[in-house]
CSV table of C-alpha atoms in Angstrom, one decimal:
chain,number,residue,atom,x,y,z
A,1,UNK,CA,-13.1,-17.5,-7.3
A,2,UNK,CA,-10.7,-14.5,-6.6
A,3,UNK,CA,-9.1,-12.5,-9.0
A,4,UNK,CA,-5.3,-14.3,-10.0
A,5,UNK,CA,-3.0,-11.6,-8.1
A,6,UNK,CA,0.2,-12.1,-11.3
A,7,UNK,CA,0.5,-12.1,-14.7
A,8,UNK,CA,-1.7,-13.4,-17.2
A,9,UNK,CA,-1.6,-14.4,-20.5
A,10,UNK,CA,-5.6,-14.6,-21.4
A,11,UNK,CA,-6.8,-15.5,-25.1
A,12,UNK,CA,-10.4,-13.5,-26.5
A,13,UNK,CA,-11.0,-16.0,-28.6
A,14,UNK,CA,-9.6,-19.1,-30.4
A,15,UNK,CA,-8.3,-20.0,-33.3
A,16,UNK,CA,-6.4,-22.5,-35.6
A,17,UNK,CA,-3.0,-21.5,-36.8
A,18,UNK,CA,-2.3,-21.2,-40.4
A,19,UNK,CA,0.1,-23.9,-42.1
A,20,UNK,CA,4.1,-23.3,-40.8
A,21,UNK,CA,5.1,-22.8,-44.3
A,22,UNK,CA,2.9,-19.8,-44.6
A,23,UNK,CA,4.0,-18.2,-41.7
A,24,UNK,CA,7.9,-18.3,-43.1
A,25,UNK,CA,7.0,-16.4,-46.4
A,26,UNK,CA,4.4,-13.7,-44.3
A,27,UNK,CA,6.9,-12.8,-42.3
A,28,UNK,CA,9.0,-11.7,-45.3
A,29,UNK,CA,6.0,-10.4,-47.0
A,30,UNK,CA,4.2,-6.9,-47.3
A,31,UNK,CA,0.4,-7.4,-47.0
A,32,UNK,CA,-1.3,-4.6,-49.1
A,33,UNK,CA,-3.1,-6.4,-52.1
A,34,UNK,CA,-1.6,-10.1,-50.5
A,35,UNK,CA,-4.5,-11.3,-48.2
A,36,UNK,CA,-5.7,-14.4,-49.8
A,37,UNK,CA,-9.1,-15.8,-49.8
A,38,UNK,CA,-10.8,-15.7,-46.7
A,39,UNK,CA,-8.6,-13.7,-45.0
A,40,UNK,CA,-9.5,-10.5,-43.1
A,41,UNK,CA,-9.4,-7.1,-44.5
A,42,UNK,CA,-10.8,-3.7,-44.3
A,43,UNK,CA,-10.9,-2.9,-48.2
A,44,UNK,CA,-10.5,-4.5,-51.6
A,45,UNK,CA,-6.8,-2.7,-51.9
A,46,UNK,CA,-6.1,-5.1,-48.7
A,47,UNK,CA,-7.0,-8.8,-51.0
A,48,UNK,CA,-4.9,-10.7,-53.8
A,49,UNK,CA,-5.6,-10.2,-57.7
A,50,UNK,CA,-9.2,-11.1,-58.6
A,51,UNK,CA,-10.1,-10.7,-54.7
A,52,UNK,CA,-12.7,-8.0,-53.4
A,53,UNK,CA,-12.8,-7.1,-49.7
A,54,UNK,CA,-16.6,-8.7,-48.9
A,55,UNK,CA,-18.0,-8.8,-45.3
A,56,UNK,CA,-14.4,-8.2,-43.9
A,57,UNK,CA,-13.1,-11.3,-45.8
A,58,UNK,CA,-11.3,-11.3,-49.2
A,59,UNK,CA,-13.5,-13.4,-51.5
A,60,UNK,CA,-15.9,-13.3,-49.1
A,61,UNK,CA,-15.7,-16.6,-47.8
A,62,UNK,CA,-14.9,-16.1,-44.0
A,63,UNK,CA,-12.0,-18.4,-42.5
A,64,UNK,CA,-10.7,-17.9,-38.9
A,65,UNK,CA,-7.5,-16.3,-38.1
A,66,UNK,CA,-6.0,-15.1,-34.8
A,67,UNK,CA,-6.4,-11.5,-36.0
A,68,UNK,CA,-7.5,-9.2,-33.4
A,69,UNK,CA,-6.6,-11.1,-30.9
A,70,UNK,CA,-3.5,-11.2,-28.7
A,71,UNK,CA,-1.8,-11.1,-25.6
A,72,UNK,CA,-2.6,-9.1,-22.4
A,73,UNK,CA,-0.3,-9.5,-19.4
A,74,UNK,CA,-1.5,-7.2,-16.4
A,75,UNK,CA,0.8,-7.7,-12.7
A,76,UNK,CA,-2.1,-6.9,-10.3
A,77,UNK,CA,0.8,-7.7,-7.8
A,78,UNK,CA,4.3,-9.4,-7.4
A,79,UNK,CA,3.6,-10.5,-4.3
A,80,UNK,CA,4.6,-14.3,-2.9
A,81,UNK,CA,2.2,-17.1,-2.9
A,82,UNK,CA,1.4,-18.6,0.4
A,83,UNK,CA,-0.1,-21.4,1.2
A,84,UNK,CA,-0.7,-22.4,5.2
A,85,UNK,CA,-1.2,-26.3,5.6
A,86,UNK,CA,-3.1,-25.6,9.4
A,87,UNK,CA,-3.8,-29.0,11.4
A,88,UNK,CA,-7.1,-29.7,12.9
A,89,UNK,CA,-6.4,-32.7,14.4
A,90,UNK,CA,-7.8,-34.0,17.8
A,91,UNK,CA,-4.6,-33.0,19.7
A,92,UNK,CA,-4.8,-29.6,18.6
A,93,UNK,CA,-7.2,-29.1,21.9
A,94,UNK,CA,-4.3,-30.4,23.9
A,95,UNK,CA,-2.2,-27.8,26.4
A,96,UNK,CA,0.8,-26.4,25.0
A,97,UNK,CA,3.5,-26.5,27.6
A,98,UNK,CA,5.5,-24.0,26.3
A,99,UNK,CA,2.9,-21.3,25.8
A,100,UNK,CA,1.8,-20.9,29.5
A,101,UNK,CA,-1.2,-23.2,29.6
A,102,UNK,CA,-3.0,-22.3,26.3
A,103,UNK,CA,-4.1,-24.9,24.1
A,104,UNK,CA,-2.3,-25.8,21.1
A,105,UNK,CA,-5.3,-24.4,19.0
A,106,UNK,CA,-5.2,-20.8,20.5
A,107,UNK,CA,-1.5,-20.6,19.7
A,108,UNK,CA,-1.9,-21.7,16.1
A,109,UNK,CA,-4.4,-18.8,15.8
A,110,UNK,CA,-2.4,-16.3,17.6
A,111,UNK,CA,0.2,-17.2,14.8
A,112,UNK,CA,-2.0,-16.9,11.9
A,113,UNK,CA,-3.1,-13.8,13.5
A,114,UNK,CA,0.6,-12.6,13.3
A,115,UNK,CA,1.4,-13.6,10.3
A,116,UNK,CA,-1.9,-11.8,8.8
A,117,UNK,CA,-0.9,-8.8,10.8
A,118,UNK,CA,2.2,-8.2,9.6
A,119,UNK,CA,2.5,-9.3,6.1
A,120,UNK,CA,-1.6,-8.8,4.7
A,121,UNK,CA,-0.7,-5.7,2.4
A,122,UNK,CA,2.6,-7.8,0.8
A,123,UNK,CA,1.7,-11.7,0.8
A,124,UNK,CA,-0.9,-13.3,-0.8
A,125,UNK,CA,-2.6,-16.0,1.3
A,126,UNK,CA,-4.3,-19.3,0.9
A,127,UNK,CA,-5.7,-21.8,3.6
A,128,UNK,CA,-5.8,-25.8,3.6
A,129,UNK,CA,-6.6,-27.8,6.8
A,130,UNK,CA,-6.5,-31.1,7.8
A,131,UNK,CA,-7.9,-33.8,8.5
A,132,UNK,CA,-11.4,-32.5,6.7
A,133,UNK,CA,-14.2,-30.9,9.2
A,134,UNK,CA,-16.1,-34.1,8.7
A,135,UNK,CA,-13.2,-36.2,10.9
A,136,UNK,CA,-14.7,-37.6,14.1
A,137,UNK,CA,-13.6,-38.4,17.4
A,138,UNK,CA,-16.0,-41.1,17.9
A,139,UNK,CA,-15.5,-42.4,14.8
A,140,UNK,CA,-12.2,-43.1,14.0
A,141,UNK,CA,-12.9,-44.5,10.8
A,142,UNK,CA,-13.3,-41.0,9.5
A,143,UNK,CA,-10.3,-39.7,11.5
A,144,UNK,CA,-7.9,-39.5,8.1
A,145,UNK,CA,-10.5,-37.9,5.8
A,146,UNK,CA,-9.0,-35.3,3.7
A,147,UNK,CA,-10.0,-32.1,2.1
A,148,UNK,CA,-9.7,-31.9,-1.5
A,149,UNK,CA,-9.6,-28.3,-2.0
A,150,UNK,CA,-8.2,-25.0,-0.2
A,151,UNK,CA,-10.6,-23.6,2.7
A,152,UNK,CA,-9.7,-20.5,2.0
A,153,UNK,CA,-7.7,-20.0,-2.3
A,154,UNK,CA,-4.6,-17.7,-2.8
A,155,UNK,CA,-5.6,-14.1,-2.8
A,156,UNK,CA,-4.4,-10.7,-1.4
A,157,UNK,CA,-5.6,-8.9,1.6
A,158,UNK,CA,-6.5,-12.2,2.5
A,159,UNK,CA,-6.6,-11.4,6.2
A,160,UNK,CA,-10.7,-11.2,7.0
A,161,UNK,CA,-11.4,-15.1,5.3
A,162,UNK,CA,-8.4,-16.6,6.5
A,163,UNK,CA,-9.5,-15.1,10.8
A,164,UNK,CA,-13.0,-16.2,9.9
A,165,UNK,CA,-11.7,-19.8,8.8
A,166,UNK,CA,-9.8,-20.4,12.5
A,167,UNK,CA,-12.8,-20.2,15.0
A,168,UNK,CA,-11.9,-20.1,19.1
A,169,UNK,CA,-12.1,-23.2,20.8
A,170,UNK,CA,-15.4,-24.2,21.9
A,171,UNK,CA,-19.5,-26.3,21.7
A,172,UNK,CA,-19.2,-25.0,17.8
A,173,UNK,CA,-15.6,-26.1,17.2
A,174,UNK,CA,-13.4,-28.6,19.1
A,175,UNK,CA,-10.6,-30.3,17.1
A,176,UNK,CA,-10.8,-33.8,15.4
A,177,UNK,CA,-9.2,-36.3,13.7
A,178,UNK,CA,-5.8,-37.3,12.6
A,179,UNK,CA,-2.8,-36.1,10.6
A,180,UNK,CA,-3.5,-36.8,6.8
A,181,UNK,CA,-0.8,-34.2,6.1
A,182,UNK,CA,0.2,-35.6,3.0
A,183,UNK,CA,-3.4,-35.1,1.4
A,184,UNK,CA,-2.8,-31.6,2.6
A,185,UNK,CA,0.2,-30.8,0.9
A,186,UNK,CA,-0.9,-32.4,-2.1
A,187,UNK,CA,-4.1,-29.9,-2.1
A,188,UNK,CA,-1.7,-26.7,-1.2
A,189,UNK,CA,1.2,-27.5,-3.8
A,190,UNK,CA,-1.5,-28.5,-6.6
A,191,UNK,CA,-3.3,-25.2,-6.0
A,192,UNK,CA,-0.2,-23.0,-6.4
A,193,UNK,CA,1.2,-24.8,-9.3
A,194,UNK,CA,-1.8,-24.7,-10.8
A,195,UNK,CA,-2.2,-20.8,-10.6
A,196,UNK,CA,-1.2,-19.5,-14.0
A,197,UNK,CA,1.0,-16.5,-11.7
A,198,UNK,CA,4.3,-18.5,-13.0
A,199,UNK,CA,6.3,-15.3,-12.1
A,200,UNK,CA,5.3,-15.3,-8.3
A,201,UNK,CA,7.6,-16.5,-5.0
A,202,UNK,CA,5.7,-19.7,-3.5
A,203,UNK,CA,5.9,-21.1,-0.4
A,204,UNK,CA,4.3,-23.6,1.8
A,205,UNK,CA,3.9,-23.1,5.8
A,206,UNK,CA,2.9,-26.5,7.5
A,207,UNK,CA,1.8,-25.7,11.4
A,208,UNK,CA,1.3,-28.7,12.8
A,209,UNK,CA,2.0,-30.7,16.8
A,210,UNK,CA,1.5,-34.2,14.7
A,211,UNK,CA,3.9,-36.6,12.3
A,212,UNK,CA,2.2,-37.5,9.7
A,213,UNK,CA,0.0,-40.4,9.3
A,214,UNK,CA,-3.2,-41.9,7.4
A,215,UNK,CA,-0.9,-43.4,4.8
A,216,UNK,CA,-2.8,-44.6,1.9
A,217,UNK,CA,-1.1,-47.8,1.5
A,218,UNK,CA,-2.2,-48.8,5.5
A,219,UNK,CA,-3.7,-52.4,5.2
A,220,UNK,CA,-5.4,-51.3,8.5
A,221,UNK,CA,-6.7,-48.8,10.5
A,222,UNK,CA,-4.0,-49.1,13.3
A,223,UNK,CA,-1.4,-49.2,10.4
A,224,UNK,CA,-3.2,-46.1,9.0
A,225,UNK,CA,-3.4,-44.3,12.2
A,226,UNK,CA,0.1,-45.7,13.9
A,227,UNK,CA,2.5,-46.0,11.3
A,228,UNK,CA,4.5,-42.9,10.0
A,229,UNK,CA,3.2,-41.6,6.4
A,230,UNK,CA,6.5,-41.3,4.7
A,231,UNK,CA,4.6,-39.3,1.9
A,232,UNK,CA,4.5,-35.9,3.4
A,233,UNK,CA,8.1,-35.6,3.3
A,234,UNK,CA,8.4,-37.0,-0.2
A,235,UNK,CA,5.5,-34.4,-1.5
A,236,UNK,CA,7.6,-31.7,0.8
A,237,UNK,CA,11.3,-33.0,-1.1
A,238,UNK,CA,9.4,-32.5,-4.9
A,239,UNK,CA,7.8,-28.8,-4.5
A,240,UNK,CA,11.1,-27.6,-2.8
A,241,UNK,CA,12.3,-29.4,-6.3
A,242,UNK,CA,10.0,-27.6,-7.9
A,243,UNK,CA,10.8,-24.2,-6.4
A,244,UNK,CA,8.2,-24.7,-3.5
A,245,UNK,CA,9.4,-23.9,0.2
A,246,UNK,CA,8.4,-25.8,2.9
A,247,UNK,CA,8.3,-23.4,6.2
A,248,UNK,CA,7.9,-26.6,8.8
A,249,UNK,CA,6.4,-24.7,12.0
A,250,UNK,CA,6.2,-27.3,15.3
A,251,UNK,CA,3.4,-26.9,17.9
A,252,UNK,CA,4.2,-28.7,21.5
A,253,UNK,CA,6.6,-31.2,19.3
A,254,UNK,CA,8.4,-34.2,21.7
A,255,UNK,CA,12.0,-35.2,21.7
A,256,UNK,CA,11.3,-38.7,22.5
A,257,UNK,CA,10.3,-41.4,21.2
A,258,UNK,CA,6.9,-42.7,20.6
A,259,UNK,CA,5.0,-45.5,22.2
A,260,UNK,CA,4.4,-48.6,20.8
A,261,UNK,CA,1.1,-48.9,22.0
A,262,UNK,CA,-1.3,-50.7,18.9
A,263,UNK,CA,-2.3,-53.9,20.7
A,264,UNK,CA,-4.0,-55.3,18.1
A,265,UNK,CA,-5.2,-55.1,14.2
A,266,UNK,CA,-8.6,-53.5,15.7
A,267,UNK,CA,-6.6,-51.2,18.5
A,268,UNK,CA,-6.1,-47.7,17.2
A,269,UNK,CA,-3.9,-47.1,20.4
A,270,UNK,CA,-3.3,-43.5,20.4
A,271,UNK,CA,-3.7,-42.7,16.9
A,272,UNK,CA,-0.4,-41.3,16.5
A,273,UNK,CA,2.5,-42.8,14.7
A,274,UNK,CA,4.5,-45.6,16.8
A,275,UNK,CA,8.2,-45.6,17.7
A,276,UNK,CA,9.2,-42.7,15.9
A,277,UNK,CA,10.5,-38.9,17.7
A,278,UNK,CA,8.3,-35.9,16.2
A,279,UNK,CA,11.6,-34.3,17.0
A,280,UNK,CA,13.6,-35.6,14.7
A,281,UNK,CA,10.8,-36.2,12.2
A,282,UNK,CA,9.9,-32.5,12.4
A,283,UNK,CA,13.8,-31.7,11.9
A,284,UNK,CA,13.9,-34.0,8.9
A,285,UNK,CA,10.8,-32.7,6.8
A,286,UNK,CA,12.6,-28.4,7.7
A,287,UNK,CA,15.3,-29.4,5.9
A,288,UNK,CA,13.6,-31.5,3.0
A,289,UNK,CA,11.5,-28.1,2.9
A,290,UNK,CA,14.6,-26.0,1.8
A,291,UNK,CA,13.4,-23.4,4.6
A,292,UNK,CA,14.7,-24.6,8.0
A,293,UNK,CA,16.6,-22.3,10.8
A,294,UNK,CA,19.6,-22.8,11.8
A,295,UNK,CA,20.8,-24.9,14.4
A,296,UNK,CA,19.9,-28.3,16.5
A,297,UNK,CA,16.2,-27.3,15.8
A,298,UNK,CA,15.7,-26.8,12.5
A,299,UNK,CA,11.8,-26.3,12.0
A,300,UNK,CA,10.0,-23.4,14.0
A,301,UNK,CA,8.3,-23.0,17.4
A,302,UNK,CA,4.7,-21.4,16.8
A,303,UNK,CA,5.4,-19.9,20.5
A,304,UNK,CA,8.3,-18.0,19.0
A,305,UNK,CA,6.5,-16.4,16.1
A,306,UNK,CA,9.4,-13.7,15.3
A,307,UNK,CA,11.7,-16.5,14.3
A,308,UNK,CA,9.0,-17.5,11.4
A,309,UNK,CA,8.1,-14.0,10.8
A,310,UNK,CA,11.7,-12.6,10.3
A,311,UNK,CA,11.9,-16.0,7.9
A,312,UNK,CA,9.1,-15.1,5.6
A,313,UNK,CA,9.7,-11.7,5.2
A,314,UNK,CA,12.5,-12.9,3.2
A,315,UNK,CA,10.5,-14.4,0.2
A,316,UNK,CA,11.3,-11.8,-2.7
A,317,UNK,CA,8.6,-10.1,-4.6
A,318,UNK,CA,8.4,-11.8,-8.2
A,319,UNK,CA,11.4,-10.5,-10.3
A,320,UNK,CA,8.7,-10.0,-13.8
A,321,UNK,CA,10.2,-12.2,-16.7
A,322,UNK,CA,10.6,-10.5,-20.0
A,323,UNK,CA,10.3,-13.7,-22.0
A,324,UNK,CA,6.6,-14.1,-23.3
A,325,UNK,CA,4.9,-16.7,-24.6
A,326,UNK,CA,2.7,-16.0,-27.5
A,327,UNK,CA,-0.9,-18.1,-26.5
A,328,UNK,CA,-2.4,-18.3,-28.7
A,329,UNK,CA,0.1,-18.3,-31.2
A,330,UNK,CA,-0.3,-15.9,-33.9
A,331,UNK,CA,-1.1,-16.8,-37.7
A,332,UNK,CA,1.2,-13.6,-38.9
A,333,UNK,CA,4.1,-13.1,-36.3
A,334,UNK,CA,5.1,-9.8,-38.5
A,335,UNK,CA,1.9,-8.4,-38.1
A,336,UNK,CA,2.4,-8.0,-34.1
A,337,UNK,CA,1.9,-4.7,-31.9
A,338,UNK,CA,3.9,-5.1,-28.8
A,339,UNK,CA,3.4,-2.1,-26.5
A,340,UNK,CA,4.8,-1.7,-22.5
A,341,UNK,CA,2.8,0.1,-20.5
A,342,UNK,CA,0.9,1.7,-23.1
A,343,UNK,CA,4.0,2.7,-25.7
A,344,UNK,CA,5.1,0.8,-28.7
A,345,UNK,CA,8.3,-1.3,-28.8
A,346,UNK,CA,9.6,-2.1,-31.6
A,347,UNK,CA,11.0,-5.6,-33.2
A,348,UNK,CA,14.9,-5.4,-33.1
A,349,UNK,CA,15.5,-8.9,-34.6
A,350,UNK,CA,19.1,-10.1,-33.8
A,351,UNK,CA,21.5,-12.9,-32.3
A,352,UNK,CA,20.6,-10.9,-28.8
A,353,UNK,CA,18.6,-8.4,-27.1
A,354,UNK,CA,20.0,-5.1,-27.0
A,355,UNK,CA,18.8,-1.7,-25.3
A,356,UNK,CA,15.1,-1.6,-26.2
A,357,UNK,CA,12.3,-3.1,-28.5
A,358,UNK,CA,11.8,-6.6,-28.4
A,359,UNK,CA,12.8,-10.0,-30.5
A,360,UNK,CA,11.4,-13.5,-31.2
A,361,UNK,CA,13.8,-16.0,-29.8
A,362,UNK,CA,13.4,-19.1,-32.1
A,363,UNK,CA,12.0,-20.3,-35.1
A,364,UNK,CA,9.3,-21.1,-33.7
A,365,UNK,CA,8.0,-17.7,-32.8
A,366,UNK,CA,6.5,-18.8,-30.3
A,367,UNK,CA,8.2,-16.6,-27.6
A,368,UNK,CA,9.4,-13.2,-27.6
A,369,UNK,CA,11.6,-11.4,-25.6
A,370,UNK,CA,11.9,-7.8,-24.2
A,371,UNK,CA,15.3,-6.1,-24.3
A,372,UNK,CA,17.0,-3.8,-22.2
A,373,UNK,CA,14.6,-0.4,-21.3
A,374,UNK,CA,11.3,-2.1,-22.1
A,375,UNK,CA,12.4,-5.4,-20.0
A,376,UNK,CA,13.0,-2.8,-17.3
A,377,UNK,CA,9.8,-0.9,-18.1
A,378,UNK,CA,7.7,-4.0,-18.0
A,379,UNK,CA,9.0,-5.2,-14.7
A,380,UNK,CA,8.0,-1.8,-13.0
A,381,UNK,CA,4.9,-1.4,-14.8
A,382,UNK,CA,3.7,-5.1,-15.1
A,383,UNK,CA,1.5,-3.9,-18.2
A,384,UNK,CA,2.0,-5.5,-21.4
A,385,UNK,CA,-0.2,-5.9,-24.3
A,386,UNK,CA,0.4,-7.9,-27.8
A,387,UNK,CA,-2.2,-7.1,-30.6
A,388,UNK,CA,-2.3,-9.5,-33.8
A,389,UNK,CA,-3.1,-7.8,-36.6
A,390,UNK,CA,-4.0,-9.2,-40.1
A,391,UNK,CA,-3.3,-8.6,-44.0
A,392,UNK,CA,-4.6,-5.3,-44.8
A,393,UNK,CA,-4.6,-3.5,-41.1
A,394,UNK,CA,-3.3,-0.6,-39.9
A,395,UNK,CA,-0.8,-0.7,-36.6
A,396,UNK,CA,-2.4,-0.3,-33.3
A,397,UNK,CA,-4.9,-3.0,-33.5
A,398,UNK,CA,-6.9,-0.9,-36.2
């Protein structure tokens, strides 16, 4: 799996805390000659009355702490998080009107290509299709199956896997299936969210010449395969909730409305949804998305790929967040070494942050908070590092 391109909080190794009411008097407290039994130390001068420093431990009766551990955050880039939903399905070999002849295919790849082209070094790039390679045309009970994870997961210079993924129309690849779209935006909003990169831009593209069906509360297959799945723009409403994008792209879409054409409960009829206008559907899920263009046609052409283009490159770079959370959560919140990019900062404690060092922001100590320089100093550098220290250590992780 490929390296997580943002920051991360990582813990060496775990550890219960100590009781709440300890950690109120420690931070008070001076440590030389205070560690109690079975606490760290590195001599007897470190350990209570009556206490000798055995093995490391005061008493000599090992207990674990989050000592030596801490907090590492490392930006290996601020670069947005994209995820392209690519569709598959059987019309996908169709012509494309407005692209001279080509198929509808060739056109989606000639998009990818530009979009690889031209944002590669800046954009970080994942890949989910659907339906799932295993969708048959001669077997139309298989024509909604769904992939359950990414093709191709979120990482930079993502170009080479993402090219090798779209294969040219032809006796090893011809396009099949339907338009389980929903499943696919599930998978693609799941896998960003789930990235531990919480600083990063995200955004979803969805290239597709289908509405969506294969809704999973069809009774039947011509339900499932001829009745608009009112699902994709529902998942497409909550990431845009949840700070997601949806950039809706529109290969050889209609403005008119679709046949009726289901004869009967064993009839898939076309396999497309029934009396509905892509058009308008199309228009309705760009602006659920948060990301459509402006006027009549709101989602994008994949013939006119600078329109889409020009639209991404506005997606910021992360802006780095100087509030950190502490995980794991230190037993001895005085006994922290906060350095930026390799220099110490010290803890200003106050109602607010002021030019530099940094401050807990609650109680709880569970958080703290760069101020002023060394916010600005983390956001250029990305490097961060948070040492725990115990009873009896020296500063710097000693």
């Amino acid at each position: 799996m490929p390296t997580s391109p943002a920051a991360r909080a990582r813990r060496r190794r775990a550890a219960p805390s100590v009781a709440a009411a300890l950690v109120g008097a420690l931070l008070g407290a001076c440590f030389s000659g205070e560690a109690l039994r079975g606490e760290p130390c590195l001599e007897d001068a470190a350990c209570g009355p009556s206490f000798a420093c055995v093995d490391g431990f005061c008493g000599g009766e090992p207990e674990t702490f989050t000592c030596g551990d801490g907090v590492e955050v490392a930006i290996v880039n601020i670069h947005p998080n994209v995820v392209l939903v690519v569709d598959r399905s059987g019309s996908m070999a169709d012509v494309d009107p407005g692209a001279d002849g080509a198929r509808r295919w060739e056109v989606l790849r000639a998009l990818v290509a530009a979009i690889v082209d031209r944002f590669e070094p800046e954009m970080n790039l994942g890949l989910v299709f659907f339906p799932a390679a295993d969708a048959s045309p001669n077997q139309v009970e298989r024509a909604c199956n769904a992939d359950l994870l990414p093709a191709v997961e979120l990482q930079p210079m993502a170009g080479a896997a993402l090219l090798a993924a779209l294969p040219a129309l032809g006796d090893d690849f011809k396009p099949a299936g339907a338009a389980p779209i929903a499943s696919a935006l599930e998978v693609a909003r799941d896998h960003l969210v789930s990235d531990v990169d919480r600083q990063l831009t995200k955004a979803i593209v969805l290239l597709s010449d289908s509405a969506a069906n294969c809704s999973d509360d069809a009774g039947t297959l011509t339900e499932k395969l001829e009745t608009l799945d009112g699902d994709a723009a529902a998942l497409i409403e909550e990431a845009a909730a949840a700070g997601i994008p949806t950039f809706v792209v529109g290969i050889a879409v209609e403005n008119a409305l679709t046949p009726n054409d289901a004869l009967n409960p064993d009839d898939p009829g076309d396999a497309r949804p029934d009396n509905i206008n892509p058009f308008e559907v199309f228009n309705a899920l760009a602006v659920l998305g948060q990301a459509p263009q402006p006027g009549a046609k709101r989602f994008y052409e994949a013939s006119d790929a600078d329109a889409l283009l020009d639209a991404l490159a506005a997606l910021p770079d992360a802006t780095l967040d100087c509030a950190i959370p502490l995980d794991p959560l230190p037993d001895y919140p005085a006994l922290i070494d906060v350095a930026v990019a390799g220099r110490t900062v010290e803890r200003r404690q106050g109602a607010s942050c002021g030019d530099e060092g940094y401050r807990f922001t609650s109680d709880a100590l569970d958080t703290i908070a760069l101020c002023g320089d060394d916010c600005a100093r983390f956001q250029v550098s990305g490097a961060l590092s948070i040492t725990y220290r115990c009873p009896g250590s020296k500063s710097g992780g000693s």
